[in-house]
């Protein structure tokens, strides 16, 4: 018999209790990591000295624009995750684009810009998966 003011384990916090107290913090850390990846993408063309335009393509602008998008999406999602569950998939798509784009439609030689964007894109994909998982958990009542 339970006394007034206590909960039995069966009526406790449900899936959130089974998931563990640090799960949401880990997912939030992933979104913050995505924010810093976006900042890095903004600075990398200048810090790493990307080559100037190759034909009609300028890799500096690709990194700057993608970095801006990643940083803004990550920051907004970190500040209001319940109101912006759709930003997780957006981060996932931008990250996937960053991984694929440096190698699509260009010469097979791999420069520092391509490697940097692919690696940073993988980090953004992880942040997007984490943000999407947190949104899904909240949607299904687990968080």
Backbone as a ProteinNet text record, in pm:
[ID]
protein_1_A
[PRIMARY]
XXXXXXXXXXXXXXXXXXXXXXXXXXXXXXXXXXXXXXXXXXXXXXXXXXXXXXXXXXXXXXXXXXXXXXXXXXXXXXXXXXXXXXXXXXXXXXXXXXXXXXXXXXXXXXXXXXXXXXXXXXXXXXXXXXXXXXXXXXXXXXX
[TERTIARY]
84.3	0	88.2	53.9	133.3	66.5	149.8	94.7	64.6	-8.2	-44.9	81.7	95.3	209.3	325.9	318.6	425.4	370.7	460.2	421.1	478.9	404.1	459.4	546.4	642	729	651.9	538.5	462	400.9	374.1	313.2	412.3	540.3	644.8	658.4	778.4	802.8	801.5	777	763.2	893.5	886.9	1001.9	1117	1087.9	1195.8	1281	1217.9	1293.2	1375.4	1320.4	1394.8	1510.6	1495.8	1596.9	1720.6	1705.6	1819	1820.8	1873.9	1867.9	1959.4	2062.3	2157.5	2129.7	2026.2	2001.1	1972	1884.3	1849.4	1969.8	2054.6	2175.6	2270.9	2282.5	2370.4	2319	2187.9	2129.9	2148.7	2128.4	2150.1	2295	2386	2528.2	2555.1	2486.1	2501.7	2456.7	2348.2	2299.6	2397.4	2452.9	2553.6	2677.7	2715	2827.1	2797.8	2673.6	2633.4	2649.1	2616.5	2634.6	2781.5	2869.4	3011.8	3065.2	3007.7	3045.5	3005.7	2888.9	2847.3	2940.9	2981.4	3078.1	3209.8	3253.5	3377.4	3364.1	3248.9	3228.7	3232.6	3185	3191.3	3334.8	3418.8	3556.5	3656.9	3628.2	3724.7	3778.4	3695.2	3751.2	3865.1	3857	3959.5	4074.9	4042.9	4146.2	4232.5	4169.6	4242.3	4289.4	4251	4295.5	4243.9	4111.6	4051.9	4096.9	4111.8	4145.6	4032.1	4066.7	3963.1	3883.8	3794.8	3698.3	3762.9	3698.2	3736.5	3622.5	3639.7	3530.2	3423.6	3301.4	3190.8	3170.3	3250.1	3229.4	3334.1	3290.3	3380.4	3356.9	3448.6	3426.9	3415.4	3466.6	3454.8	3308.8	3230.5	3090.8	3008.1	3040.8	2968.9	2984.8	3107.6	3132.3	3067.7	3074.9	3017.7	2865.6	2800.4	2654.3	2606.2	2672.8	2634.8	2660.5	2770.4	2800.5	2697.9	2655.1	2552.6	2422.7	2382.7	2259	2267	2379.2	2395.6	2396.9	2469.8	2478.2	2342.4	2270	2139.2	2040.1	2034.8	1942.8	1974.4	2101	2140.1	2107.8	2136.1	2110.1	1960.1	1881.1	1736.1	1681.4	1727.1	1677.6	1722.9	1842	1889	1808.6	1766	1692.8	1544.1	1486.6	1343.2	1318.4	1363.2	1349.7	1205.6	1118.2	978.7	905.7	943.8	876.2	935.5	1054.5	1121.3	1166.6	1075.1	1118.5	1161.9	1119.5	1152.4	1296.8	1366.1	1504.6	1601.7	1564.2	1649.4	1669.5	1559.4	1575.8	1644.7	1625.2	1694.5	1845.2	1887.8	2030.5	2083.3	2003.5	2042.7	2063.7	1973.7	1986.7	2104.9	2124.7	2239	2369.2	2374.2	2494.6	2521.7	2415.1	2432.9	2480.8	2427.3	2472.5	2620.9	2662.7	2803.3	2895.4	2848.6	2930.5	2941.5	2831.9	2827.4	2877.1	2842.3	2867.2	3012.8	3109.3	3247	3296.4	3232.2	3278.5	3187.4	3075.9	2979.1	3004.6	3025.3	3033.3	3161.8	3262.8	3390.4	3498.8	3615.9	3727	3756.8	3815.1	3837.3	3943.8	4019.3	4119.6	4050.8	4098.4	4037.1	4125.8	4071.3	4145.2	4105.6	4169.1	4142.5	3998.5	3940.4	3801.8	3706.6	3728.2	3640.7	3648.9	3768.4	3785.1	3723.2	3749.1	3694.6	3542.6	3482.9	3337.2	3275.9	3340.3	3287.1	3293.6	3403.1	3416.7	3321.9	3316.8	3226.1	3081.7	3053	2918.7	2877.7	2972.1	2942.4	2904.8	2972.3	2938.5	2797.2	2764.3	2631	2524.3	2554.4	2460.9	2432.5	2536.1	2517.4	2430	2454.5	2372.9	2227.6	2206.9	2072.3	1999.5	2071.9	2011.8	1971.7	2060.1	2028.4	1909	1903.1	1790.6	1661	1668.8	1549.9	1504.8	1599.6	1565.4	1499	1550.2	1489.5	1348.1	1327.8	1194	1098.6	1146.2	1062.3	1027.4	1123.4	1097.5	994.1	1003.2	904.2	767.2	765.3	639	566.4	641.1	580.2	567.2	592.5	566.9	677.7	797.1	907.3	996.1	971.2	1060.8	993.1
-117.6	0	123	219.1	342.2	449.5	530.5	639.5	758.5	852.2	971.1	1051	1095.8	1178.5	1100.1	968.4	889.1	819.4	783.1	713.3	574.5	482	348.5	348.6	255.6	253.5	238.9	172.8	152.7	282.8	379	504	619.2	587.4	690.1	766.4	801.6	886.2	811	683.7	606.3	591.1	613.8	592.3	685.3	803.9	896.9	839.8	770.6	710.5	592.6	512.9	398.6	442.5	554.6	602.2	649.7	699.8	749	899.7	955.7	1100.6	1178.9	1117.1	1191.4	1190.7	1117.6	1103.6	1237.4	1317.3	1446.8	1539.4	1529.7	1612.7	1573.2	1444.8	1398.4	1448	1440.5	1487.6	1638.8	1711.5	1856.7	1889.2	1810.6	1830	1813.1	1718.2	1699.5	1821	1885	2004.1	2119.6	2130.7	2234.6	2207.8	2081	2044.4	2083.9	2067.1	2111	2261.5	2337.3	2482.4	2517.3	2452.6	2481.2	2433.4	2325.2	2281.6	2388	2449.8	2558.3	2677.5	2712.3	2821.9	2788.6	2663	2622.1	2632.7	2590.4	2600.8	2746.2	2836.9	2979.4	3030.2	2982.4	3031.9	2953.5	2827.3	2738.1	2788.4	2845.4	2890.2	2991.3	3070.2	3171.3	3115.4	3029	2970.6	2870	2793.9	2690.5	2737.6	2857.1	2911.8	2834.6	2817.5	2749.1	2816.6	2738.7	2791.8	2879.8	2973.6	3059.2	2982	3047.5	2984.8	2891	2775.7	2679.7	2679.5	2746.9	2762.2	2852.5	2802.4	2879.1	2852.4	2765.6	2723.5	2785.6	2849.3	2905.4	2832.6	2745.3	2664.8	2747.7	2868.9	2952.5	2983.2	3016.6	3051.3	2931.4	2816.6	2695.1	2671.8	2682.3	2662.4	2768.9	2893.4	3004	2991.1	2965.9	2955.2	2833	2720.7	2600.9	2620.7	2683.1	2709.1	2799.4	2901.4	2991.3	2914.3	2832.2	2754.3	2658	2589.3	2493	2564.1	2673.6	2745.6	2800.2	2860.6	2917.3	2806.8	2700.5	2589.8	2525.8	2503.2	2442	2532.8	2660.6	2754.7	2765.7	2779	2790	2662.1	2547	2420.1	2399	2442.1	2428	2516.5	2632.2	2725.2	2689.2	2629.2	2597.1	2462	2352.5	2221.9	2175.6	2210.3	2166.4	2238.2	2361.8	2439.4	2417.7	2359.2	2342.6	2198.6	2100.1	1962.2	1936.8	2018.7	2002.4	2040.4	2108	2146.9	2028.7	1922.9	1803.6	1745	1718.7	1669.9	1769.7	1900	2000.2	1988.6	1976.1	1957.9	1829.7	1725.3	1598.1	1613	1681.7	1701	1790.5	1899	1987	1911.4	1832.2	1752.7	1651.4	1584.8	1488.3	1559	1678.4	1755	1789	1827.7	1862.3	1742.7	1624.4	1503.7	1470.8	1484.3	1441.4	1548.8	1673.4	1781.1	1799.9	1788.6	1811.7	1713.2	1597.7	1495.3	1480	1551.2	1537.5	1643	1599.6	1690.2	1768.4	1733.2	1803.5	1702.9	1755.4	1667	1573.3	1457.4	1358.8	1397.6	1502.9	1541	1597	1554.2	1591.6	1694.7	1812	1917.9	1930.8	2024.6	2045.6	2089.8	2166	2210.7	2091.7	1998.2	1881.8	1793.7	1769.2	1685.9	1753.8	1882.3	1954.4	1954	1981.1	1984.9	1846.8	1743.1	1607.7	1565.8	1592.8	1556.3	1639.4	1768.4	1853.9	1818	1780.9	1736	1611.5	1520.6	1401.3	1439.3	1539.3	1588.2	1647.5	1720.8	1781.3	1672.6	1565.6	1453.3	1394.2	1375.6	1322.5	1417.7	1547.7	1646	1640.4	1623.9	1614.1	1489	1377.4	1253.2	1270	1331.3	1353.6	1444.9	1552.1	1645.1	1577.9	1496.6	1425	1321.6	1254.3	1154.5	1221.1	1336.7	1406.7	1450.6	1501.9	1544.4	1425.3	1311.8	1192.6	1141.9	1145.5	1100.6	1189.7	1318.2	1409.7	1390.7	1363.8	1344.2	1221.7	1116.8	993.4	990.5	1104.3	1113.6	1060.2	1041.3	987.3	1095.8	1218.2	1320.8	1448.4
0	0	0	-79.4	-84.9	-1.7	58.2	138.7	49.1	101.4	26.5	-4.3	-129.8	-168.6	-225.5	-228.2	-289.9	-412	-500	-621.8	-619.2	-671	-687.1	-812.1	-821.5	-939.2	-1070	-1067.9	-1190.3	-1243.5	-1153.7	-1198.4	-1195.2	-1192.1	-1184.4	-1314	-1344.6	-1460.8	-1592.3	-1590.3	-1713.1	-1788.8	-1919.4	-2007.7	-1975.1	-1925.2	-1890.1	-1777.3	-1683.1	-1573.1	-1623.1	-1714.5	-1767.7	-1855.4	-1924.3	-2016.1	-1941.9	-1824.7	-1746.3	-1743.2	-1635.3	-1618.1	-1711	-1764.8	-1846.2	-1994.4	-2039.2	-2182	-2246.9	-2187.6	-2246.2	-2248.3	-2145.5	-2142.4	-2254.7	-2282.7	-2390.9	-2524.9	-2546	-2670.8	-2683.2	-2573.3	-2575	-2605.4	-2552.1	-2580.4	-2729.2	-2792.5	-2936.5	-3015.5	-2972.3	-3041.5	-3021.7	-2900.2	-2874.8	-2959.2	-2971.2	-3057.8	-3202.4	-3244.7	-3378.3	-3394.9	-3289.6	-3294.6	-3315	-3238.6	-3254.3	-3389.7	-3442.8	-3577.8	-3679.5	-3659.9	-3748.7	-3740.7	-3619.1	-3604.4	-3673	-3659.5	-3725.1	-3876.6	-3929.7	-4074.3	-4121	-4036.9	-4070.8	-4076.4	-3984.8	-3974.9	-4058.2	-4087.6	-4151.8	-4285.8	-4373.1	-4500.8	-4483.8	-4379.4	-4356.3	-4273	-4177	-4091.5	-4166.8	-4257.8	-4331.1	-4468.4	-4508.8	-4636.5	-4755.8	-4763.7	-4878.2	-5007	-5110.3	-5241.7	-5291.1	-5375.5	-5433.7	-5537	-5603.2	-5692.9	-5793.6	-5810.3	-5912.8	-6012.8	-6124.6	-6220.3	-6160.4	-6156.7	-6100.6	-5952	-5894.1	-5756.1	-5664	-5557.4	-5457.8	-5325.9	-5285.7	-5165.2	-5037.2	-5039.5	-4918.8	-4888.3	-4989.9	-4966.3	-4925.3	-4977.6	-4938.1	-4788.8	-4739.3	-4596.4	-4510	-4553.8	-4475.6	-4468.3	-4581	-4581.1	-4503.6	-4522.8	-4447.7	-4298.6	-4263.1	-4123	-4058.2	-4130.7	-4078.6	-4054	-4150.2	-4136.3	-4018.3	-4004.1	-3895.4	-3760.2	-3749.7	-3622.8	-3581.1	-3673.9	-3640.1	-3603.4	-3682.4	-3652	-3517.3	-3489.2	-3362	-3244.6	-3259.3	-3150.5	-3122.4	-3225.6	-3207.3	-3146	-3193.4	-3139.5	-2995.3	-2961.2	-2823	-2728.8	-2775.8	-2691.4	-2679.8	-2782.6	-2781.5	-2847.5	-2785.7	-2851.8	-2868.5	-2776.3	-2787.4	-2901.1	-2926.9	-3030.2	-3168.6	-3176.8	-3306.2	-3329.3	-3319.4	-3341.4	-3485.1	-3578.2	-3720.1	-3750.8	-3657.7	-3685	-3676	-3607	-3603.9	-3743.3	-3815.9	-3952.3	-4045.1	-4021.6	-4103.2	-4081.2	-3955	-3926.4	-3989.7	-3983.4	-4044	-4194.6	-4261.7	-4406.7	-4442.8	-4368.3	-4396.4	-4372.6	-4265	-4237.8	-4347.5	-4394.7	-4503.8	-4630.2	-4657.1	-4772.2	-4758.9	-4639.1	-4618.1	-4640.2	-4606.5	-4627.1	-4775.2	-4849.4	-4989.5	-5086	-5061.7	-5158.2	-5198.5	-5107.3	-5151	-5256.6	-5265.4	-5358.5	-5479.3	-5482.3	-5591.8	-5698.7	-5818.8	-5931.9	-5945.1	-5869.6	-5881.3	-5918.8	-5940.4	-5975.5	-5858.3	-5884.9	-5780.5	-5677.8	-5703.5	-5605.2	-5480.8	-5365.6	-5239.4	-5171.7	-5152.4	-5086.5	-4941.4	-4874.4	-4732.9	-4709.2	-4801.9	-4787.2	-4789.7	-4881.3	-4892.6	-4768.7	-4720.3	-4601.3	-4479.6	-4463.3	-4349.5	-4350.2	-4465.2	-4471.3	-4452.6	-4502.9	-4483.6	-4336.7	-4271.5	-4129.7	-4043.7	-4068	-3991.6	-4022.3	-4145.4	-4181.8	-4104.7	-4081.7	-4002.1	-3858.9	-3803.5	-3669.7	-3669.8	-3774.2	-3784.6	-3800.4	-3872.5	-3884.8	-3747	-3666.3	-3530.5	-3448.8	-3460.1	-3389	-3437.5	-3566	-3621	-3575.6	-3568.9	-3519.5	-3373.3	-3294.9	-3153.9	-3135.1	-3211.1	-3201.1	-3245.6	-3349.1	-3395.9	-3293.9	-3230.8	-3128.1	-3008.4	-2967.8	-2854.5	-2890	-3010.6	-3052	-3057.7	-3107.5	-3115.4	-2975.7	-2884.4	-2748.2	-2681.5	-2705.2	-2646.5	-2711.6	-2839.9	-2909.9	-2856.3	-2821.8	-2773.6	-2622.9	-2557.4	-2414	-2326.8	-2383	-2303.6	-2249.5	-2274.6	-2225.3	-2221.4
[MASK]
+++++++++++++++++++++++++++++++++++++++++++++++++++++++++++++++++++++++++++++++++++++++++++++++++++++++++++++++++++++++++++++++++++++++++++++++

